[in-house]
Short mmCIF file of C-alpha atoms and ligand atoms in Angstrom, two decimals:
data_model
loop_
_atom_site.label_atom_id
_atom_site.label_comp_id
_atom_site.label_asym_id
_atom_site.label_seq_id
_atom_site.Cartn_x
_atom_site.Cartn_y
_atom_site.Cartn_z
CA MET J 249 -21.11 3.76 -17.34
CA SER J 250 -17.66 3.05 -16.03
CA VAL J 251 -14.83 5.18 -17.36
CA ARG J 252 -12.64 2.11 -17.18
CA SER J 253 -12.31 -0.39 -19.97
CA THR J 254 -11.12 -3.96 -19.84
CA PRO J 255 -9.05 -5.08 -22.81
CA THR J 256 -9.16 -8.74 -23.76
CA PRO J 257 -5.60 -9.87 -24.33
CA LYS J 258 -4.74 -12.58 -26.84
CA ARG J 259 -1.61 -13.80 -25.11
CA ILE J 260 0.89 -12.85 -22.46
CA ARG J 261 3.50 -10.54 -23.88
CA ARG J 262 7.06 -11.75 -23.92
CA LYS J 263 9.14 -8.64 -23.95
CA VAL J 264 12.73 -7.86 -24.61
CA ILE J 265 14.72 -4.71 -25.21
CA ASN J 266 16.24 -4.99 -28.64
CA ASP J 267 17.77 -1.68 -29.61
CA ASN J 268 19.85 -2.25 -32.74
CA ASN J 269 20.93 -5.56 -31.23
CA ILE J 270 23.06 -3.84 -28.59
CA LYS J 271 22.92 -6.20 -25.64
CA PRO J 272 22.71 -4.47 -22.27
CA HIS J 273 24.83 -5.69 -19.38
CA ILE J 274 22.92 -8.29 -17.37
CA ASP J 275 23.52 -8.06 -13.62
CA LEU J 276 21.02 -10.58 -12.30
CA ILE J 277 18.74 -13.25 -13.70
CA ILE J 278 15.99 -15.30 -12.13
CA ILE J 279 15.34 -18.58 -13.90
CA HIS J 280 13.06 -21.63 -13.65
CA ALA J 281 10.31 -19.92 -11.64
CA ASN J 282 7.51 -22.44 -11.26
CA GLU J 283 5.12 -19.49 -11.45
CA LEU J 284 6.35 -16.12 -12.63
CA VAL J 285 3.46 -13.80 -11.87
CA THR J 286 4.14 -10.96 -14.31
CA MET J 287 0.88 -9.09 -13.66
CA ASP J 288 1.31 -7.86 -17.23
CA THR J 289 -0.70 -4.66 -17.70
CA ILE J 290 -2.28 -6.02 -20.88
CA TYR J 291 -5.08 -7.24 -18.57
CA GLY J 292 -5.97 -3.70 -17.64
CA VAL J 293 -4.69 -0.95 -15.38
CA PRO J 294 -6.04 -1.20 -12.79
CA ARG J 295 -7.28 -4.80 -12.88
CA ILE J 296 -11.06 -4.90 -12.43
CA GLY J 297 -13.78 -7.57 -12.33
CA GLU J 298 -12.79 -10.94 -13.76
CA ASP J 299 -9.40 -9.58 -14.80
CA MET J 300 -8.33 -9.38 -11.16
CA LYS J 301 -7.77 -13.13 -11.53
CA ASN J 302 -5.52 -12.79 -14.57
CA LEU J 303 -2.01 -12.87 -13.16
CA ALA J 304 -0.30 -13.36 -16.54
CA ILE J 305 1.71 -16.28 -15.22
CA ILE J 306 4.69 -17.68 -17.12
CA HIS J 307 5.69 -21.21 -16.13
CA ASP J 308 9.42 -21.93 -16.05
CA GLY J 309 9.58 -18.15 -16.06
CA ALA J 310 12.64 -15.96 -16.16
CA VAL J 311 13.54 -12.31 -15.66
CA ALA J 312 16.73 -10.46 -16.57
CA ILE J 313 17.77 -7.31 -14.72
CA SER J 314 20.23 -4.65 -15.76
CA ARG J 315 21.09 -2.15 -13.00
CA ASP J 316 17.74 -1.25 -11.42
CA SER J 317 15.47 -2.20 -14.34
CA ILE J 318 13.83 -5.24 -15.84
CA ILE J 319 15.09 -5.85 -19.37
CA PHE J 320 13.61 -9.24 -20.17
CA VAL J 321 10.56 -11.24 -19.10
CA GLY J 322 9.79 -14.64 -20.61
CA THR J 323 10.61 -18.33 -20.30
CA THR J 324 13.94 -19.65 -19.05
CA LYS J 325 14.66 -21.12 -22.50
CA GLU J 326 14.09 -17.75 -24.19
CA LEU J 327 16.23 -15.94 -21.64
CA ILE J 328 19.18 -18.34 -21.92
CA GLU J 329 19.04 -18.09 -25.72
CA GLN J 330 18.99 -14.33 -25.77
CA PHE J 331 21.10 -13.48 -22.72
CA PRO J 332 23.50 -16.31 -21.95
CA PRO J 333 24.80 -15.54 -18.45
CA ASN J 334 28.52 -14.91 -17.91
CA GLU J 335 30.53 -15.48 -14.75
CA GLU J 336 29.58 -12.05 -13.38
CA THR J 337 25.83 -12.61 -13.67
CA ILE J 338 24.09 -13.34 -10.39
CA ILE J 339 21.75 -16.29 -10.99
CA ILE J 340 18.76 -17.04 -8.80
CA ASP J 341 17.33 -20.49 -9.41
CA ALA J 342 13.61 -20.28 -8.59
CA THR J 343 12.80 -23.94 -9.26
CA ASN J 344 9.55 -24.86 -7.48
CA ARG J 345 9.09 -21.24 -6.39
CA LEU J 346 6.72 -18.35 -6.90
CA VAL J 347 8.11 -15.06 -8.21
CA THR J 348 5.99 -11.91 -8.06
CA PRO J 349 6.37 -8.15 -8.41
CA GLY J 350 7.53 -6.49 -5.17
CA LEU J 351 4.50 -6.05 -2.91
CA ILE J 352 3.12 -2.53 -2.48
CA ASP J 353 1.50 -1.31 0.74
CA PRO J 354 -0.51 1.79 -0.26
CA HIS J 355 -1.87 2.82 3.17
CA THR J 356 0.21 2.81 6.38
CA HIS J 357 0.89 4.98 9.43
CA ILE J 358 4.48 4.08 10.43
CA ILE J 359 5.52 7.37 12.04
CA PHE J 360 4.63 7.18 15.73
CA ASP J 361 6.05 6.58 19.17
CA GLY J 362 4.66 4.48 22.03
CA TYR J 363 2.39 1.46 22.10
CA ARG J 364 -1.30 0.73 22.60
CA GLU J 365 -1.18 -2.92 23.60
CA ASN J 366 -3.37 -2.09 26.64
CA GLU J 367 -6.35 -1.32 24.37
CA LEU J 368 -7.06 -4.96 23.65
CA GLU J 369 -8.42 -5.33 27.20
CA MET J 370 -10.69 -2.30 26.58
CA LYS J 371 -11.94 -3.81 23.33
CA LEU J 372 -12.57 -7.12 25.08
CA ALA J 373 -14.61 -5.20 27.67
CA GLY J 374 -16.78 -3.93 24.80
CA LYS J 375 -15.37 -0.40 24.33
CA SER J 376 -15.60 0.87 20.77
CA TYR J 377 -12.79 2.53 18.82
CA ILE J 378 -14.43 5.96 19.18
CA GLU J 379 -15.09 5.47 22.93
CA ILE J 380 -11.41 4.64 23.46
CA LEU J 381 -10.45 7.75 21.47
CA GLU J 382 -12.90 9.98 23.39
CA SER J 383 -11.44 8.82 26.71
CA GLY J 384 -7.98 10.04 25.64
CA GLY J 385 -6.75 6.71 24.30
CA GLY J 386 -6.46 5.67 20.68
CA ILE J 387 -4.97 8.21 18.28
CA LEU J 388 -4.72 10.84 21.06
CA LYS J 389 -2.56 8.57 23.22
CA THR J 390 -0.19 8.10 20.30
CA VAL J 391 -0.21 11.87 19.65
CA LYS J 392 0.99 12.50 23.21
CA ALA J 393 3.92 10.12 22.82
CA THR J 394 4.77 11.21 19.28
CA ARG J 395 4.86 14.91 20.21
CA LYS J 396 7.39 14.10 22.96
CA ALA J 397 9.60 11.94 20.72
CA PRO J 398 12.62 13.55 19.08
CA LEU J 399 12.94 13.26 15.29
CA ALA J 400 15.72 10.69 15.70
CA GLN J 401 13.38 8.43 17.71
CA LEU J 402 10.69 8.54 15.03
CA ILE J 403 13.29 7.69 12.39
CA LYS J 404 14.56 4.79 14.50
CA ASN J 405 11.02 3.44 15.01
CA GLY J 406 10.28 3.77 11.30
CA ARG J 407 13.51 2.03 10.31
CA ILE J 408 12.61 -1.06 12.37
CA ILE J 409 9.18 -1.22 10.74
CA LEU J 410 10.57 -0.76 7.22
CA ASP J 411 13.15 -3.51 7.73
CA ARG J 412 10.44 -5.92 8.74
CA MET J 413 8.12 -4.88 5.90
CA MET J 414 10.88 -5.59 3.40
CA GLU J 415 11.55 -8.96 5.01
CA TYR J 416 7.90 -9.80 4.30
CA GLY J 417 8.17 -8.83 0.64
CA THR J 418 7.10 -5.18 0.55
CA THR J 419 9.18 -2.90 -1.69
CA THR J 420 7.08 0.32 -1.81
CA ILE J 421 4.80 1.90 0.77
CA GLU J 422 2.74 4.99 1.35
CA THR J 423 2.91 6.44 4.85
CA LYS J 424 1.49 9.42 6.69
CA SER J 425 1.91 11.99 9.40
CA GLY J 426 -1.13 12.32 11.69
CA TYR J 427 0.20 11.83 15.21
CA GLY J 428 1.64 15.36 15.50
CA LEU J 429 -1.48 17.44 14.95
CA ASP J 430 0.32 20.77 15.25
CA VAL J 431 2.60 22.53 12.80
CA GLU J 432 5.85 21.57 14.51
CA ASN J 433 5.04 17.92 15.06
CA GLU J 434 3.40 17.31 11.69
CA VAL J 435 6.52 18.75 10.06
CA LYS J 436 8.72 16.59 12.34
CA SER J 437 6.77 13.47 11.31
CA LEU J 438 7.09 14.21 7.59
CA LEU J 439 10.81 14.99 8.01
CA ALA J 440 11.14 11.48 9.46
CA VAL J 441 9.45 10.09 6.33
CA LYS J 442 11.79 12.10 4.11
CA GLU J 443 14.90 10.89 5.96
CA LEU J 444 13.74 7.25 5.91
CA ASN J 445 13.06 7.47 2.18
CA LEU J 446 16.63 8.69 1.65
CA GLU J 447 18.36 6.14 3.85
CA HIS J 448 16.26 2.99 3.37
CA PRO J 449 15.93 0.90 0.18
CA MET J 450 12.12 1.01 0.59
CA ASP J 451 10.43 3.57 -1.67
CA ILE J 452 8.18 5.68 0.53
CA ILE J 453 5.40 7.93 -0.71
CA SER J 454 4.57 10.64 1.78
CA THR J 455 1.12 11.83 2.85
CA PHE J 456 0.10 14.74 5.09
CA LEU J 457 -2.65 13.67 7.53
CA GLY J 458 -2.96 16.68 9.82
CA ALA J 459 -6.70 15.93 9.81
CA HIS J 460 -6.37 12.61 11.64
CA ALA J 461 -8.05 13.73 14.88
CA VAL J 462 -8.81 16.98 16.67
CA PRO J 463 -5.93 17.64 19.11
CA PRO J 464 -6.79 18.25 22.80
CA GLU J 465 -6.03 21.99 22.61
CA PHE J 466 -8.75 22.34 19.94
CA LYS J 467 -11.36 20.15 21.69
CA GLY J 468 -14.81 21.43 20.70
CA LYS J 469 -13.24 23.79 18.14
CA THR J 470 -12.87 21.53 15.12
CA ASP J 471 -13.50 24.33 12.61
CA GLU J 472 -10.65 26.35 14.11
CA TYR J 473 -8.35 23.36 13.77
CA VAL J 474 -9.45 22.93 10.13
CA ASP J 475 -8.48 26.57 9.58
CA LEU J 476 -5.04 25.91 11.05
CA ILE J 477 -4.60 22.96 8.69
CA ILE J 478 -5.58 25.07 5.70
CA THR J 479 -3.82 28.33 6.51
CA GLU J 480 -0.62 27.09 8.16
CA MET J 481 0.03 23.39 7.82
CA ILE J 482 -0.69 22.82 4.12
CA PRO J 483 1.30 25.87 2.92
CA LYS J 484 4.30 24.89 5.06
CA ILE J 485 4.24 21.24 3.98
CA VAL J 486 3.95 22.19 0.33
CA GLU J 487 6.67 24.83 0.59
CA GLU J 488 9.07 22.33 2.19
CA GLU J 489 8.05 19.58 -0.26
CA LEU J 490 7.24 17.18 2.54
CA ALA J 491 4.27 15.34 1.04
CA GLU J 492 2.77 14.19 -2.24
CA PHE J 493 -0.72 13.33 -0.93
CA CYS J 494 -3.15 14.85 1.58
CA ASP J 495 -5.46 12.59 3.59
CA VAL J 496 -8.37 13.22 5.99
CA PHE J 497 -10.05 10.91 8.55
CA CYS J 498 -13.62 11.62 7.44
CA GLU J 499 -15.79 10.02 10.12
CA GLU J 500 -18.74 10.81 12.37
CA GLY J 501 -17.36 12.71 15.36
CA ILE J 502 -13.96 13.30 13.69
CA PHE J 503 -14.03 15.40 10.47
CA SER J 504 -17.35 15.95 8.71
CA LEU J 505 -17.97 15.74 4.96
CA GLU J 506 -17.93 19.53 4.76
CA GLN J 507 -14.67 19.85 6.69
CA THR J 508 -13.10 17.07 4.62
CA LYS J 509 -14.13 18.79 1.41
CA LYS J 510 -12.66 22.08 2.59
CA ILE J 511 -9.31 20.49 3.50
CA ILE J 512 -9.03 18.37 0.36
CA ASN J 513 -9.94 21.29 -1.91
CA ALA J 514 -7.28 23.47 -0.27
CA ALA J 515 -4.73 20.67 -0.55
CA VAL J 516 -5.44 20.01 -4.21
CA LYS J 517 -5.24 23.74 -4.95
CA SER J 518 -1.77 23.67 -3.40
CA GLY J 519 -0.67 20.74 -5.55
CA LEU J 520 -1.22 17.77 -3.20
CA LYS J 521 -3.03 14.65 -4.42
CA PRO J 522 -6.24 13.68 -2.62
CA GLN J 523 -7.00 10.55 -0.61
CA ILE J 524 -9.48 10.00 2.24
CA HIS J 525 -10.28 7.59 5.10
CA ILE J 526 -14.02 6.98 4.71
CA ASP J 527 -16.94 4.99 6.09
CA GLU J 528 -14.79 3.05 8.58
CA ILE J 529 -17.11 3.14 11.58
CA VAL J 530 -20.27 4.81 10.26
CA ASP J 531 -21.54 5.35 6.72
CA THR J 532 -21.24 9.10 6.19
CA SER J 533 -21.51 8.82 2.38
CA GLY J 534 -17.77 9.18 2.25
CA ALA J 535 -17.55 7.11 -0.93
CA LEU J 536 -19.74 9.63 -2.74
CA LEU J 537 -17.51 12.46 -1.57
CA ALA J 538 -14.34 10.61 -2.58
CA ALA J 539 -15.67 10.16 -6.10
CA GLU J 540 -16.78 13.78 -6.25
CA LEU J 541 -13.33 14.97 -5.13
CA ASN J 542 -11.54 12.65 -7.56
CA ALA J 543 -9.53 11.02 -4.79
CA ILE J 544 -6.71 8.86 -6.13
CA GLN J 545 -7.54 6.29 -3.44
CA VAL J 546 -9.91 5.90 -0.50
CA GLY J 547 -9.33 3.73 2.54
CA HIS J 548 -11.59 1.41 4.62
CA LEU J 549 -15.11 1.54 2.96
CA LEU J 550 -16.53 -0.86 5.51
CA ARG J 551 -19.93 0.82 5.57
CA SER J 552 -20.11 2.55 2.19
CA ASN J 553 -23.63 2.70 0.73
CA ASP J 554 -24.67 1.57 -2.75
CA LYS J 555 -24.93 5.10 -4.11
CA GLY J 556 -21.35 5.74 -3.01
CA LEU J 557 -20.16 2.50 -4.56
CA GLU J 558 -21.91 3.38 -7.83
CA ALA J 559 -20.16 6.75 -7.80
CA LEU J 560 -16.80 5.08 -7.19
CA LYS J 561 -17.43 2.72 -10.07
CA SER J 562 -17.79 5.69 -12.41
CA SER J 563 -14.72 7.45 -11.04
CA ASN J 564 -11.00 6.79 -11.29
CA THR J 565 -10.65 6.25 -7.54
CA ILE J 566 -9.09 3.05 -6.19
CA ALA J 567 -10.79 1.46 -3.16
CA THR J 568 -8.04 0.44 -0.74
CA LEU J 569 -9.41 -2.17 1.64
CA LEU J 570 -7.80 -2.63 5.05
CA PRO J 571 -8.99 -5.92 6.56
CA GLY J 572 -6.42 -5.74 9.38
CA THR J 573 -8.53 -2.99 10.97
CA PRO J 574 -11.85 -4.84 11.41
CA PHE J 575 -9.75 -7.84 12.51
CA CYS J 576 -8.08 -5.81 15.29
CA LEU J 577 -11.32 -4.04 16.21
CA MET J 578 -13.00 -7.46 16.37
CA LEU J 579 -15.79 -6.32 14.07
CA LYS J 580 -17.92 -8.89 12.35
CA ASP J 581 -18.19 -6.85 9.15
CA TYR J 582 -15.48 -6.39 6.54
CA ALA J 583 -15.63 -4.17 3.46
CA PRO J 584 -17.93 -5.67 0.79
CA ALA J 585 -15.07 -6.66 -1.49
CA ARG J 586 -16.99 -9.23 -3.57
CA LYS J 587 -19.71 -6.76 -4.36
CA MET J 588 -17.09 -4.17 -5.35
CA ILE J 589 -15.28 -6.59 -7.66
CA GLU J 590 -18.55 -7.64 -9.26
CA MET J 591 -19.41 -3.97 -9.81
CA GLY J 592 -16.05 -3.36 -11.47
CA ILE J 593 -14.57 -1.16 -8.74
CA PRO J 594 -10.78 -1.59 -8.64
CA ILE J 595 -9.62 -2.65 -5.22
CA ALA J 596 -6.21 -2.56 -3.58
CA LEU J 597 -5.22 -4.00 -0.20
CA ALA J 598 -3.01 -2.47 2.48
CA THR J 599 -1.89 -3.20 6.04
CA ASP J 600 -3.03 0.17 7.51
CA LEU J 601 -0.11 -0.46 9.92
CA ASN J 602 -0.73 1.80 12.93
CA PRO J 603 -0.59 1.44 16.74
CA ASN J 604 -4.12 0.00 16.75
CA CYS J 605 -3.53 -2.51 13.95
CA TRP J 606 0.13 -3.41 13.82
CA THR J 607 1.37 -5.76 11.17
CA GLU J 608 4.14 -5.32 8.63
CA SER J 609 2.96 -8.34 6.66
CA LEU J 610 0.98 -7.99 3.46
CA GLN J 611 0.99 -11.80 3.47
CA ILE J 612 -1.30 -11.83 6.51
CA ILE J 613 -3.48 -9.17 4.83
CA ILE J 614 -3.80 -11.44 1.79
CA ALA J 615 -4.95 -14.23 4.13
CA LEU J 616 -7.50 -11.95 5.86
CA ALA J 617 -8.77 -10.76 2.47
CA CYS J 618 -9.28 -14.33 1.32
CA TYR J 619 -10.78 -15.77 4.50
CA HIS J 620 -12.88 -12.76 5.58
CA MET J 621 -13.67 -10.91 2.35
CA LYS J 622 -13.78 -13.97 0.08
CA LEU J 623 -11.15 -12.82 -2.37
CA SER J 624 -9.40 -15.52 -4.34
CA PRO J 625 -5.61 -15.71 -3.89
CA ALA J 626 -5.17 -14.30 -7.41
CA GLU J 627 -7.48 -11.34 -6.74
CA ALA J 628 -5.65 -10.59 -3.49
CA LEU J 629 -2.30 -10.67 -5.28
CA SER J 630 -3.54 -8.22 -7.94
CA ALA J 631 -4.68 -5.98 -5.08
CA VAL J 632 -1.19 -5.76 -3.50
CA THR J 633 0.71 -5.32 -6.77
CA ILE J 634 -0.66 -3.58 -9.87
CA ASN J 635 -3.78 -2.16 -8.20
CA ALA J 636 -1.77 -0.94 -5.20
CA ALA J 637 0.57 0.79 -7.67
CA CYS J 638 -2.48 2.54 -9.16
CA ALA J 639 -3.58 3.63 -5.67
CA LEU J 640 -0.28 5.54 -5.47
CA ASN J 641 -0.20 6.73 -9.07
CA ARG J 642 2.92 4.62 -9.72
CA GLN J 643 1.50 2.16 -12.27
CA GLU J 644 4.05 3.21 -14.90
CA GLU J 645 7.00 2.21 -12.69
CA ILE J 646 6.00 -0.65 -10.40
CA GLY J 647 3.33 -3.28 -9.74
CA SER J 648 4.14 -5.64 -12.62
CA LEU J 649 7.14 -7.42 -14.11
CA GLU J 650 7.50 -5.78 -17.51
CA VAL J 651 10.44 -4.52 -19.51
CA GLY J 652 11.40 -1.02 -18.46
CA LYS J 653 9.82 -1.26 -15.02
CA LYS J 654 11.75 -1.08 -11.77
CA ALA J 655 13.40 -4.38 -10.80
CA ASP J 656 11.41 -4.92 -7.59
CA LEU J 657 10.61 -8.62 -7.13
CA VAL J 658 9.91 -11.24 -4.50
CA VAL J 659 10.90 -14.91 -4.63
CA PHE J 660 8.59 -16.90 -2.36
CA ASP J 661 9.49 -20.34 -1.08
CA ILE J 662 6.19 -21.80 -2.31
CA PRO J 663 5.29 -23.34 -5.66
CA SER J 664 2.24 -21.20 -6.47
CA HIS J 665 0.31 -18.08 -5.48
CA ASN J 666 -2.40 -20.29 -3.96
CA PHE J 667 -0.04 -21.00 -1.06
CA LEU J 668 0.08 -17.31 -0.03
CA PRO J 669 -3.14 -17.40 2.06
CA TYR J 670 -3.05 -21.18 2.53
CA HIS J 671 0.13 -21.33 4.61
CA PHE J 672 -0.61 -18.27 6.73
CA GLY J 673 0.95 -16.50 9.69
CA VAL J 674 4.53 -17.25 8.69
CA ASN J 675 6.95 -15.53 6.36
CA LEU J 676 7.01 -17.30 3.00
CA VAL J 677 9.67 -15.01 1.49
CA SER J 678 12.91 -16.48 0.22
CA LYS J 679 14.46 -13.38 -1.41
CA VAL J 680 13.54 -9.76 -2.04
CA ILE J 681 15.07 -7.79 -4.88
CA LYS J 682 14.77 -4.02 -4.69
CA ASN J 683 16.02 -1.75 -7.46
CA GLY J 684 17.85 -4.74 -8.95
CA LYS J 685 19.71 -5.67 -5.74
CA ILE J 686 19.10 -8.60 -3.41
CA VAL J 687 18.15 -6.84 -0.16
CA ILE J 688 16.66 -9.81 1.70
CA ASP J 689 17.99 -13.33 1.52
CA LEU J 690 16.37 -15.76 3.96
CA GLU J 691 17.88 -18.92 2.46
O1 LIG Q 801 -6.78 4.05 9.32
N1 LIG Q 801 -8.92 5.50 11.45
C1 LIG Q 801 -8.04 6.31 11.39
N2 LIG Q 801 -6.73 6.11 11.33
C2 LIG Q 801 -6.10 4.82 11.42
C3 LIG Q 801 -5.97 4.33 12.81
C4 LIG Q 801 -5.10 5.20 13.62
C5 LIG Q 801 -4.95 4.76 15.06
O2 LIG Q 801 -5.86 4.14 15.63
O3 LIG Q 801 -3.91 5.11 15.61
C6 LIG Q 801 -6.80 3.83 10.51
O4 LIG Q 801 -7.35 2.81 10.96
FE1 LIG Q 802 -5.36 4.46 8.04
#
């Protein structure tokens, strides 16, 4: 039986802070949203099964923000009655527009140098991802360039990516090391993440992925490299507080189930939270392992077997699906999202932005999820908001528009969420509000 339960809500909650009638200062209000997608957590955290379609929409919706927090969610009429704006209040009129929680991208690899645009020709010639990697391309090509790049270059590259992500409506991401693959360069990569998190409005959750590939100097000696990860890298990263999560690329020919288990157990013992790349190219029963190791989230799951999916269903792990990857690898199969939803497995979506699959846009990921994995627009939106927050253990702070949560919101220049995948390949954002401030204004 699933450990998750699905409450049946009676109505969408209208919430307001009302502490002894002391009215907080209102800095910004959004009014007249045609659809205010609140993603109210009354429909379950994470959203599973049928509830993935429950967006808790308020028509003619309104939100009031004080400093960096949401202090009111309801209709425009209710807001105006309770918080009449004064001349200092910034007012966003969202007539005919869609307003959603800030989008969350729970699986990315933004810290790298160099490009891999040449690999498309190899893929067209029929080379597989692993063949490209084994011939020194793929991850190893990026490792070469990233090792050579100074810290400042990695920060500069990351900044450009973050700016574009925010322009496309993303307000929180997870990102990883994994193109350093030695102590010095893994630390350098995570220092870049730390610096970007300090300087950029984007909230960035940091993951150590020393086990992304076996570096050339350890070719044929994977176990020795695993030892280096466990005895040197993890202690150093924990000591310098450079990551919250630890990830492993568990795949045939990369890191085995046993090696993955060893690394994740050592990481968890040191205080890092577990996540794993599984069953991307071959089914190695990664889903079963992820459930056994209590991973917070697992990525890919293209080939996961039924036993693994059953195990995930009974766990607390979020399945983060990355349809950009099969798209860029020109695979005909995508993760079995419909089956997962029907089973009650909570799914999130992410870009997986990396030099093989490079997009900053969760909007295009929503389109791929709908057209290739048969998600409905509502399910896809749940997967990049509240469920993506769960994949990062941030469901108390972000992922829905509720009183007390962070004021991270997107105003889209479309009348309803159904337009997100429908009008694809362009940026539908009108404004992005991060921590209560307008950070993107494309009017
Ligand atoms: O999640 N598969 C492993 N890691 C990344 C790709 C990294 C790369 O190709 O540079 C992924 O798809
Ligand atoms: Fe990835």
